[in-house]
Coordinates of C-alpha atoms and ligand atoms in Angstrom, one line a residue:
M133 CA 34.1 2.4 -14.6
R134 CA 30.7 2.7 -15.7
R135 CA 29.8 3.4 -19.3
W136 CA 27.1 5.7 -20.3
V137 CA 24.7 5.8 -23.1
A138 CA 24.8 9.1 -24.6
G139 CA 21.7 10.7 -25.2
T140 CA 20.1 10.2 -21.9
E141 CA 20.4 12.3 -19.0
Q142 CA 20.0 9.9 -16.5
S143 CA 23.2 8.0 -17.8
A144 CA 25.2 11.1 -18.7
V145 CA 24.3 11.9 -15.0
A146 CA 25.8 8.5 -13.8
E147 CA 29.3 9.3 -15.4
P148 CA 31.7 8.9 -12.5
S149 CA 32.6 12.5 -11.1
I150 CA 36.0 13.6 -11.2
R151 CA 35.6 16.7 -9.3
P152 CA 38.6 17.1 -6.9
P153 CA 38.0 16.9 -3.3
G154 CA 36.0 20.5 -2.6
G155 CA 37.4 22.4 -5.1
R156 CA 40.2 23.8 -2.8
A157 CA 43.4 25.2 -3.5
Y158 CA 46.3 23.4 -1.8
W159 CA 50.2 24.5 -1.6
C160 CA 53.3 22.1 -0.9
D161 CA 55.5 24.1 1.3
A162 CA 58.4 22.4 0.6
C163 CA 58.4 22.6 -2.9
R164 CA 56.5 26.0 -3.3
V165 CA 53.7 25.1 -5.7
P166 CA 49.9 24.8 -5.8
L167 CA 48.3 21.3 -5.9
L168 CA 45.6 19.4 -7.3
Q169 CA 46.0 16.4 -5.2
S170 CA 47.4 15.9 -1.5
P171 CA 49.9 14.5 -0.8
C172 CA 52.7 16.1 -3.3
S173 CA 53.9 13.7 -5.6
V174 CA 57.4 15.2 -5.3
C175 CA 58.2 15.2 -1.6
G176 CA 55.6 13.3 -0.6
Q177 CA 54.2 16.3 2.0
D178 CA 50.4 16.9 2.5
G179 CA 49.6 19.8 1.2
R180 CA 48.3 22.7 2.7
A181 CA 44.5 24.1 2.0
V182 CA 45.4 27.7 1.3
S183 CA 41.9 28.8 -0.1
S184 CA 38.3 28.0 -0.6
S185 CA 38.5 28.4 -4.2
N186 CA 40.5 28.0 -7.1
M187 CA 44.4 29.5 -8.3
R188 CA 45.7 30.6 -11.1
P189 CA 48.9 31.3 -12.2
V190 CA 49.9 35.2 -12.5
F191 CA 52.3 36.2 -15.0
A192 CA 54.6 39.0 -15.4
G193 CA 52.2 40.9 -17.7
E194 CA 49.6 40.8 -15.1
I195 CA 51.9 42.2 -12.4
R196 CA 52.6 44.8 -15.1
S197 CA 49.1 45.6 -15.2
L198 CA 48.5 45.9 -11.0
L199 CA 51.5 48.0 -10.8
A200 CA 50.0 50.2 -13.6
L201 CA 46.4 50.6 -11.9
G202 CA 48.3 51.6 -8.8
A203 CA 49.5 48.8 -6.7
P204 CA 52.1 48.6 -4.6
S205 CA 56.2 48.2 -5.7
W206 CA 56.4 45.2 -3.7
L207 CA 54.3 43.3 -5.8
G208 CA 56.8 43.0 -8.3
P209 CA 59.6 42.7 -10.1
P210 CA 57.4 41.3 -12.9
R211 CA 57.8 37.6 -12.9
D212 CA 55.6 34.5 -14.4
F213 CA 54.4 32.4 -11.2
A214 CA 56.0 34.7 -8.5
L215 CA 52.2 35.1 -7.4
W216 CA 49.3 33.1 -7.8
E217 CA 45.8 33.9 -7.7
S218 CA 42.5 32.9 -6.0
G219 CA 39.5 34.8 -5.4
G220 CA 40.6 38.1 -5.8
R221 CA 43.6 37.5 -3.6
Y222 CA 47.2 37.2 -4.6
Y223 CA 49.5 34.9 -3.2
M224 CA 53.1 34.4 -2.7
G225 CA 54.7 31.2 -1.2
G226 CA 51.2 29.8 -0.5
Y227 CA 50.4 32.9 1.9
A228 CA 48.0 36.1 0.7
I229 CA 49.8 39.3 0.5
A230 CA 47.3 41.3 -1.4
R231 CA 43.8 41.7 -2.2
L232 CA 41.8 43.1 -5.2
R233 CA 39.2 46.0 -4.2
R234 CA 36.5 47.6 -6.3
A235 CA 37.1 51.4 -6.9
P236 CA 35.1 53.8 -8.5
A237 CA 35.3 54.3 -12.0
P238 CA 37.7 55.3 -13.8
R239 CA 40.2 53.0 -12.3
R240 CA 37.4 50.2 -10.9
V241 CA 40.0 48.5 -8.8
S242 CA 42.7 49.1 -6.1
V243 CA 45.3 46.5 -4.3
E244 CA 45.4 46.5 -1.1
P245 CA 48.1 44.8 1.2
I246 CA 47.3 42.0 3.7
G247 CA 50.0 40.4 4.4
K248 CA 53.9 40.3 4.1
P249 CA 55.6 38.9 1.1
A250 CA 58.2 36.3 1.0
A251 CA 61.5 37.7 -0.8
Q252 CA 62.8 34.6 -1.8
D253 CA 59.5 33.7 -4.1
A254 CA 60.1 36.9 -6.2
R255 CA 63.5 35.7 -7.3
R256 CA 62.8 32.2 -8.5
R257 CA 63.5 31.4 -11.7
R258 CA 60.6 30.0 -14.2
S259 CA 62.1 26.7 -15.4
P260 CA 62.8 24.7 -12.8
L261 CA 59.5 25.5 -11.1
M262 CA 57.5 24.6 -14.0
R263 CA 59.0 20.7 -14.1
R264 CA 58.7 20.9 -10.5
L265 CA 54.8 22.2 -10.9
V266 CA 54.1 19.7 -13.6
A267 CA 55.9 16.9 -11.0
A268 CA 54.1 17.6 -7.8
N269 CA 50.6 17.3 -9.9
Y270 CA 51.6 14.5 -12.3
P271 CA 49.4 11.6 -10.9
R272 CA 46.2 14.0 -11.1
L273 CA 47.1 15.1 -14.3
R274 CA 47.4 11.9 -15.9
E275 CA 43.9 10.7 -14.2
L276 CA 42.4 14.0 -15.9
E277 CA 43.8 12.9 -19.2
H278 CA 42.7 9.8 -19.3
Q279 CA 39.1 10.2 -18.2
A280 CA 39.1 13.3 -20.6
C281 CA 40.1 10.8 -23.7
V282 CA 38.0 8.2 -22.6
F283 CA 35.3 10.0 -22.7
I284 CA 36.1 11.5 -26.1
Q285 CA 36.7 8.0 -27.7
E286 CA 32.9 6.8 -26.3
A287 CA 31.2 10.1 -27.2
V288 CA 32.6 9.3 -30.9
S289 CA 31.9 5.6 -30.5
V290 CA 28.4 6.4 -29.6
Y291 CA 27.6 8.9 -32.9
P292 CA 29.7 7.6 -35.1
D293 CA 28.1 9.4 -38.2
R294 CA 28.0 12.7 -37.0
T295 CA 31.3 15.4 -38.0
L296 CA 33.7 16.2 -35.1
V297 CA 33.8 19.7 -34.4
V298 CA 35.8 21.5 -31.5
S299 CA 33.9 24.8 -30.6
F300 CA 37.1 26.9 -30.3
S301 CA 37.1 30.4 -28.3
G302 CA 40.6 31.3 -28.4
G303 CA 40.4 30.9 -24.5
K304 CA 42.3 28.4 -22.4
D305 CA 39.5 25.9 -21.8
S306 CA 38.9 25.3 -25.5
T307 CA 42.6 24.9 -26.1
V308 CA 42.8 22.1 -23.9
V309 CA 39.9 20.6 -25.3
S310 CA 41.2 21.2 -28.3
H311 CA 44.1 19.3 -27.6
L312 CA 42.3 16.4 -25.6
V313 CA 40.4 15.8 -28.8
R314 CA 43.3 15.5 -30.6
T315 CA 45.3 13.4 -28.2
A316 CA 42.4 10.6 -27.9
L317 CA 41.6 10.2 -31.2
G318 CA 45.0 10.2 -32.6
R319 CA 44.7 13.0 -35.2
A320 CA 44.7 16.5 -36.3
D321 CA 42.2 17.1 -39.0
I322 CA 38.9 17.4 -36.4
L323 CA 37.4 20.6 -37.7
H324 CA 37.8 23.6 -34.7
M325 CA 34.9 26.5 -35.3
F326 CA 36.1 29.6 -33.8
A327 CA 32.9 32.2 -34.0
D328 CA 33.7 35.6 -34.4
T329 CA 31.3 37.7 -32.2
G330 CA 33.0 40.8 -33.6
I331 CA 33.8 42.2 -30.0
E332 CA 36.6 39.9 -29.4
M333 CA 39.6 40.7 -27.6
P334 CA 42.6 42.0 -29.8
D335 CA 44.7 39.4 -28.3
T336 CA 42.2 36.9 -29.3
Y337 CA 42.4 37.4 -32.9
R338 CA 46.5 37.2 -32.7
F339 CA 46.1 34.1 -30.5
L340 CA 44.0 32.4 -33.8
D341 CA 46.9 33.3 -36.4
T342 CA 49.7 32.1 -33.7
F343 CA 47.4 28.9 -33.6
R344 CA 46.8 28.4 -36.8
R345 CA 50.6 29.3 -38.2
D346 CA 51.6 26.9 -35.1
R347 CA 49.0 23.8 -36.4
P348 CA 48.8 24.1 -40.1
S349 CA 47.0 20.7 -40.0
V350 CA 44.5 21.8 -37.8
P351 CA 41.6 23.1 -40.0
L352 CA 40.4 26.2 -38.2
M353 CA 37.2 27.8 -39.7
V354 CA 36.5 31.2 -38.5
I355 CA 32.5 32.3 -38.3
R356 CA 31.4 35.7 -38.3
A357 CA 28.3 36.8 -37.0
S358 CA 26.0 38.4 -39.5
A359 CA 24.3 40.4 -37.3
D360 CA 26.3 43.3 -36.4
F361 CA 26.6 44.0 -32.4
F362 CA 26.6 47.8 -32.5
Q363 CA 23.8 47.7 -34.8
L364 CA 21.7 45.6 -32.5
C365 CA 22.6 47.7 -29.3
H366 CA 20.5 50.5 -31.2
E367 CA 17.8 48.3 -32.0
I368 CA 17.0 46.1 -29.3
G369 CA 19.4 47.9 -26.4
P370 CA 22.4 47.1 -24.8
P371 CA 23.1 43.9 -23.7
S372 CA 22.9 43.3 -19.8
R373 CA 23.4 40.9 -17.0
I374 CA 19.4 40.0 -17.7
Q375 CA 19.4 40.5 -21.1
R376 CA 22.3 38.7 -22.7
W377 CA 21.2 38.2 -26.4
C378 CA 24.6 38.6 -27.4
C379 CA 25.2 35.3 -26.5
S380 CA 22.4 34.3 -28.9
T381 CA 22.9 36.6 -31.9
Q382 CA 27.0 36.8 -31.9
K383 CA 27.6 33.0 -30.8
A384 CA 25.1 30.5 -31.0
V385 CA 23.1 31.9 -34.2
P386 CA 26.4 31.9 -36.6
L387 CA 27.6 28.8 -35.1
G388 CA 24.2 27.1 -35.3
S389 CA 23.8 28.3 -39.3
V390 CA 27.4 26.5 -40.0
V391 CA 26.6 23.4 -37.8
N392 CA 23.3 22.9 -38.8
A393 CA 24.5 22.8 -42.7
A394 CA 27.6 20.8 -41.8
N395 CA 26.2 17.1 -41.8
G396 CA 22.8 17.3 -43.0
A397 CA 20.3 15.7 -40.8
K398 CA 23.0 13.5 -39.6
G399 CA 24.5 16.5 -37.4
V400 CA 27.4 16.9 -35.6
L401 CA 29.4 16.3 -32.6
C402 CA 30.6 19.1 -31.0
F403 CA 32.9 19.6 -28.1
D404 CA 33.5 22.3 -26.2
G405 CA 35.5 23.8 -23.1
I406 CA 32.7 24.3 -20.6
R407 CA 32.9 23.9 -17.3
R408 CA 31.0 24.0 -14.1
A409 CA 33.3 25.8 -11.9
E410 CA 32.9 29.1 -14.5
S411 CA 29.4 29.6 -12.7
S412 CA 27.0 28.2 -10.3
R413 CA 24.4 28.3 -13.1
R414 CA 26.5 25.9 -14.8
N415 CA 25.7 22.9 -12.0
G416 CA 22.7 21.7 -13.8
Y417 CA 25.0 21.0 -17.0
L418 CA 25.4 17.5 -18.6
R419 CA 28.5 16.5 -19.7
I420 CA 26.6 15.6 -23.0
T421 CA 23.5 16.9 -24.4
T422 CA 21.3 17.7 -27.2
K423 CA 19.8 20.5 -25.3
T424 CA 21.3 23.1 -27.0
K425 CA 20.4 26.1 -29.2
I426 CA 21.5 24.6 -32.1
G427 CA 19.1 22.2 -33.6
R428 CA 21.3 19.5 -35.2
E429 CA 24.3 19.4 -32.3
V430 CA 25.3 17.1 -29.7
L431 CA 27.3 19.0 -27.3
A432 CA 30.0 17.1 -25.7
S433 CA 32.1 18.9 -22.7
P434 CA 35.3 16.9 -21.5
I435 CA 36.3 18.9 -19.0
L436 CA 33.2 19.8 -17.1
D437 CA 34.2 19.1 -14.1
W438 CA 37.8 20.5 -14.2
T439 CA 38.9 23.2 -11.9
D440 CA 40.4 26.3 -13.0
L441 CA 44.0 25.3 -11.8
E442 CA 43.7 22.1 -13.3
V443 CA 43.1 23.6 -16.7
W444 CA 46.1 25.7 -16.1
I445 CA 48.4 23.4 -14.8
Y446 CA 47.4 20.6 -17.8
G447 CA 47.8 23.3 -20.4
L448 CA 51.1 24.6 -19.4
S449 CA 52.4 20.6 -18.7
A450 CA 51.3 20.2 -22.4
G451 CA 53.3 23.4 -23.6
L452 CA 49.8 24.4 -25.3
P453 CA 50.1 27.9 -26.3
I454 CA 48.5 30.6 -24.0
N455 CA 46.0 33.9 -25.2
E456 CA 48.1 36.8 -24.5
A457 CA 45.2 38.4 -22.6
Y458 CA 45.7 35.8 -19.7
L459 CA 49.4 37.3 -19.6
R460 CA 48.1 40.6 -19.1
G461 CA 45.9 39.2 -16.1
F462 CA 42.2 38.5 -17.9
K463 CA 40.6 35.6 -15.9
R464 CA 38.4 34.8 -19.1
V465 CA 38.9 35.4 -22.9
G466 CA 35.3 36.1 -24.4
C467 CA 33.5 39.1 -25.5
L468 CA 35.0 42.6 -24.9
Y469 CA 31.8 44.0 -23.8
C470 CA 30.2 40.9 -22.1
P471 CA 27.8 42.4 -19.2
L472 CA 29.1 39.6 -16.8
N473 CA 32.7 40.8 -17.1
S474 CA 34.3 42.0 -13.9
A475 CA 35.6 45.3 -12.4
W476 CA 38.7 43.4 -12.7
S477 CA 38.4 42.4 -16.2
E478 CA 37.2 46.3 -17.0
A479 CA 39.8 47.8 -15.7
L480 CA 42.0 45.3 -17.7
T481 CA 39.8 46.5 -20.9
A482 CA 40.5 50.2 -20.3
L483 CA 44.1 49.8 -19.8
H484 CA 45.2 47.3 -22.4
Y485 CA 42.4 48.1 -25.3
S486 CA 41.8 51.7 -24.6
N487 CA 40.3 52.4 -28.3
E488 CA 37.7 49.5 -28.0
H489 CA 36.6 50.6 -24.3
E490 CA 35.9 54.1 -25.3
L491 CA 34.1 52.9 -28.2
W492 CA 32.0 51.3 -25.9
I493 CA 31.4 53.7 -23.5
A494 CA 30.4 56.3 -25.9
T495 CA 27.8 53.6 -27.2
L496 CA 26.6 53.4 -23.9
R497 CA 26.0 56.8 -23.5
E498 CA 24.3 57.7 -26.6
S499 CA 22.1 54.5 -26.0
A500 CA 21.2 56.2 -22.4
C501 CA 21.0 59.5 -23.7
R502 CA 18.2 58.2 -26.6
A503 CA 16.5 55.9 -24.0
G504 CA 16.1 59.4 -21.8
H505 CA 18.0 57.8 -19.3
P506 CA 18.2 60.0 -15.9
D507 CA 22.0 59.6 -15.8
P508 CA 23.8 58.4 -19.1
D509 CA 27.3 58.3 -17.5
A510 CA 26.3 56.1 -14.7
F511 CA 24.5 54.1 -17.1
A512 CA 28.0 53.9 -19.3
Q513 CA 29.9 53.7 -16.2
G514 CA 28.2 50.1 -14.8
A515 CA 24.1 50.7 -14.6
W516 CA 23.9 49.3 -17.8
R517 CA 24.4 45.7 -16.6
A518 CA 21.0 45.9 -14.9
R519 CA 19.0 47.2 -17.2
A520 CA 16.2 44.6 -17.0
G521 CA 13.4 45.7 -19.7
G522 CA 13.3 48.3 -23.1
R523 CA 12.3 51.2 -20.8
G524 CA 13.1 54.2 -23.6
L525 CA 13.5 51.7 -26.7
A526 CA 10.9 50.8 -29.1
S527 CA 9.1 48.7 -26.6
F528 CA 5.7 49.1 -28.5
R529 CA 7.6 46.7 -31.0
A530 CA 7.4 43.4 -28.2
S531 CA 3.4 43.9 -27.1
V532 CA 0.6 43.0 -29.0
A533 CA -2.6 45.6 -29.4
A534 CA -5.3 43.0 -29.4
S535 CA -9.0 44.2 -29.7
P536 CA -11.7 41.4 -28.5
C537 CA -14.5 41.4 -31.1
E538 CA -17.9 42.4 -29.3
S539 CA -20.5 40.3 -31.8
H540 CA -18.0 37.2 -31.6
P541 CA -16.3 35.5 -28.4
H542 CA -13.7 34.1 -30.1
R543 CA -13.0 36.7 -32.6
V544 CA -9.7 39.2 -31.7
S545 CA -8.3 41.9 -34.1
Y546 CA -4.6 42.5 -33.8
Q547 CA -3.6 45.8 -35.0
T548 CA 0.4 45.3 -35.8
T549 CA 3.2 47.7 -35.7
G550 CA 5.3 48.8 -38.9
D551 CA 4.6 48.4 -42.5
W552 CA 3.0 45.1 -43.5
R553 CA 5.4 42.1 -44.0
D554 CA 4.0 38.9 -45.4
T555 CA 6.9 37.3 -43.3
L556 CA 4.0 37.0 -40.8
W557 CA 2.7 33.9 -42.7
S558 CA 6.2 32.1 -41.4
Y559 CA 5.7 33.2 -38.1
I560 CA 2.0 31.4 -37.9
G561 CA 2.5 29.0 -40.2
M562 CA 5.3 27.2 -37.4
L563 CA 2.0 26.7 -35.5
G564 CA 0.1 24.4 -38.1
K565 CA -0.9 24.2 -41.6
L566 CA -1.6 27.5 -42.9
R567 CA -3.6 27.7 -45.7
I568 CA -4.7 31.1 -47.8
W569 CA -7.9 30.7 -49.8
H570 CA -8.1 34.3 -51.2
D571 CA -5.3 36.8 -51.9
D572 CA -5.9 40.3 -53.6
G573 CA -2.7 41.8 -52.7
M574 CA -4.7 44.0 -50.2
I575 CA -6.8 41.5 -48.4
A576 CA -5.9 38.0 -47.5
V577 CA -8.2 35.2 -45.9
G578 CA -7.3 31.7 -44.7
V579 CA -7.1 29.0 -42.1
L580 CA -4.8 27.6 -39.5
Q581 CA -5.0 23.9 -39.6
D582 CA -3.8 20.8 -37.5
A583 CA -2.5 17.9 -38.5
S584 CA -5.6 16.4 -39.6
G585 CA -6.7 19.0 -41.8
A586 CA -9.2 20.2 -39.0
D587 CA -9.2 24.6 -38.6
L588 CA -7.5 25.7 -35.5
M589 CA -8.6 29.1 -36.6
S590 CA -9.7 31.4 -39.6
F591 CA -7.9 34.8 -40.3
R592 CA -8.5 37.8 -42.5
A593 CA -5.5 40.2 -43.2
V594 CA -5.8 43.7 -44.3
R595 CA -2.3 44.7 -45.6
P596 CA -3.1 48.5 -45.7
R597 CA -4.1 48.6 -42.2
Q598 CA -1.6 46.2 -40.7
R599 CA -4.3 44.5 -39.2
L600 CA -4.9 40.5 -38.6
E601 CA -8.6 39.5 -37.7
V602 CA -8.4 36.0 -36.0
T603 CA -11.4 33.9 -35.0
Y604 CA -10.2 30.6 -33.1
A605 CA -12.0 27.6 -33.5
D606 CA -14.3 26.7 -30.6
G607 CA -12.5 24.0 -28.3
K608 CA -10.3 23.6 -25.3
G609 CA -7.6 24.6 -27.2
H610 CA -8.2 27.8 -28.2
R611 CA -6.7 29.5 -25.4
L612 CA -3.2 27.9 -25.8
L613 CA -3.5 28.8 -29.9
R614 CA -4.3 32.5 -29.0
Q615 CA -1.4 32.9 -26.6
R616 CA 0.6 31.3 -29.2
I617 CA -0.4 33.6 -31.8
E618 CA 0.2 36.6 -29.9
R619 CA 3.6 35.1 -28.6
Q620 CA 4.4 34.6 -32.3
L621 CA 2.8 38.5 -33.3
R622 CA 5.5 40.0 -30.7
K623 CA 8.5 37.6 -32.5
Y624 CA 7.3 39.0 -36.1
Q625 CA 7.1 42.8 -34.8
S626 CA 10.5 42.8 -32.7
C627 CA 12.2 40.9 -35.2
V628 CA 15.8 41.9 -35.8
S629 CA 16.7 39.1 -38.2
C630 CA 19.3 37.4 -35.5
G631 CA 18.3 34.0 -36.8
A632 CA 18.3 32.5 -33.3
C633 CA 14.6 30.5 -34.4
A634 CA 16.3 29.3 -37.6
A635 CA 19.5 28.0 -35.4
I636 CA 17.3 26.0 -32.9
C637 CA 15.3 24.2 -36.0
P638 CA 16.4 21.0 -36.1
T639 CA 14.9 20.0 -39.4
G640 CA 15.9 23.2 -41.6
A641 CA 12.4 24.3 -42.1
L642 CA 13.4 27.6 -40.7
S643 CA 16.1 29.6 -42.6
M644 CA 17.1 33.4 -42.4
H645 CA 18.1 35.3 -45.2
D646 CA 16.8 39.2 -44.9
S647 CA 13.8 37.9 -43.0
L648 CA 12.7 34.5 -41.6
I649 CA 11.6 31.9 -44.5
F650 CA 9.5 29.0 -43.2
N651 CA 9.5 25.8 -45.2
E652 CA 6.2 23.8 -44.4
R653 CA 7.2 20.4 -46.1
L654 CA 10.5 20.1 -43.7
C655 CA 8.6 21.0 -40.4
T656 CA 7.5 18.6 -38.1
F657 CA 5.8 20.9 -36.1
C658 CA 8.1 20.4 -32.5
L659 CA 7.5 23.9 -31.8
K660 CA 10.9 24.3 -30.3
C661 CA 11.0 27.5 -32.4
V662 CA 7.9 28.9 -30.9
S663 CA 8.7 27.8 -27.3
M664 CA 12.1 29.7 -27.4
N665 CA 12.3 32.6 -26.0
C666 CA 12.8 35.7 -28.5
V667 CA 15.9 37.8 -27.7
A668 CA 14.4 40.8 -29.0
V669 CA 11.5 40.4 -27.6
E670 CA 12.6 40.1 -24.1
S671 CA 15.4 43.0 -24.5
L672 CA 12.4 45.2 -25.7
T673 CA 9.7 44.6 -23.0
L674 CA 8.5 46.9 -20.5
K675 CA 9.7 45.5 -17.0
G676 CA 8.2 46.2 -13.7
R677 CA 8.2 50.1 -12.4
S678 CA 11.0 52.6 -13.2
T679 CA 14.1 52.2 -11.6
G680 CA 16.0 54.5 -13.5
A681 CA 18.2 51.2 -14.3
D682 CA 16.0 50.3 -17.2
Ligands
LIG917 ZN1 56.2 19.0 -2.5

């Protein structure tokens, strides 16, 4: 096996792939279980390819959910593993017997028969089936575990000074990673960090309690997002497929604030359960990377190439605890109000977490009414996911009112919005050395210099009029500097104190308390904070023509 040298992209790509043949699902007709490899290691027969995508087990609770959503009674009786699901189709005995269809709200899904159920499968007992499932897939399970453990041990040996952390979400993937890391390293005392977005599924909170009770030697830290999800919805609009600010504000930022403080400049080696199979956008993800939203983190993904079925069968074989949400039929465990949640997930949320669901629908309606949306009900029932820009929101905060000076070619006067706040100096200070020569409380005058002490621009702030007059130095860099200044002004005006720019800072020069605080002495002017896209600016910016979806 080739060794990778962590930290470089090329070597991480060279890590041998453990992707299964085509990611397909196979079925052993003799043992009546899905296969991760062919032939079956119990009976030796070749597996039959049953689906082009992955399979997952269906538990009794999901059959009850299906029946509650109007599925025909022949799907039952509710028993674990009587059915398997793949790509919205339900399989019994390796044959598709039903599929989920989209339906209008409020039901959102319907179940349509597409074949005759095999009666013998519905009666089979759980424990012999489980034993056969594990035995039939044993070679692949051992191979997966071995490769993941080798990867984890190597990552730790490459980054010996870093504090080890497991990013724990309460889902099946991070539960498997938690188990693998503790198995590979032969110790339980690896810090587990759970980012509590404030909008987790109620079952996830119960799962955390169980996990903590059953594994008292595993330190589990719950990090609550300081930004209130509903308050942010009010300020910058609800998240959408395009405006997924919540991932940053509710997850990456609170995790980042703890990770960045955990081990000083040495940083953290974080193991997470990210998998490519979850989304095509993750095709480019690396098994180990420093390119994360958190400045002092190296992220390692031991199960990056595992399929759903591999995670499921491995977890079952190891006897890992299962979040109740999966038993109800959720394919993923995550935020209740993720704009990427499927119609199926939303139907289950309405069914099982009705209070939370109604709160969200009411929030969306209120948001649509406030933004003057033509059809608030349609917005609340699904159009919110397609919101692209800040129509109807305080979008003026995301644009800069600049007036060029007629008498000086490089002088621009900026009219900022809202009351003047001196946090503006933090945003400008990230671009160079800020020197204020004169400040009487009303008017401040100063310059921005580069590393050699040469002036990049001079400025005059007139606080009572919320105005900043900038004279850019003549030179080839003035156009780029102007773009950056205006970018920073948009961030200053739109800031909701989410802390994303502080989280990405690798040196701790930026910190977020009530407002952004910048420490020039710690700054290396890497400009990561400047180049990152501000989620508040993005969410408030007007985009395209009015489509009604905005
Ligand atoms: Zn078999």
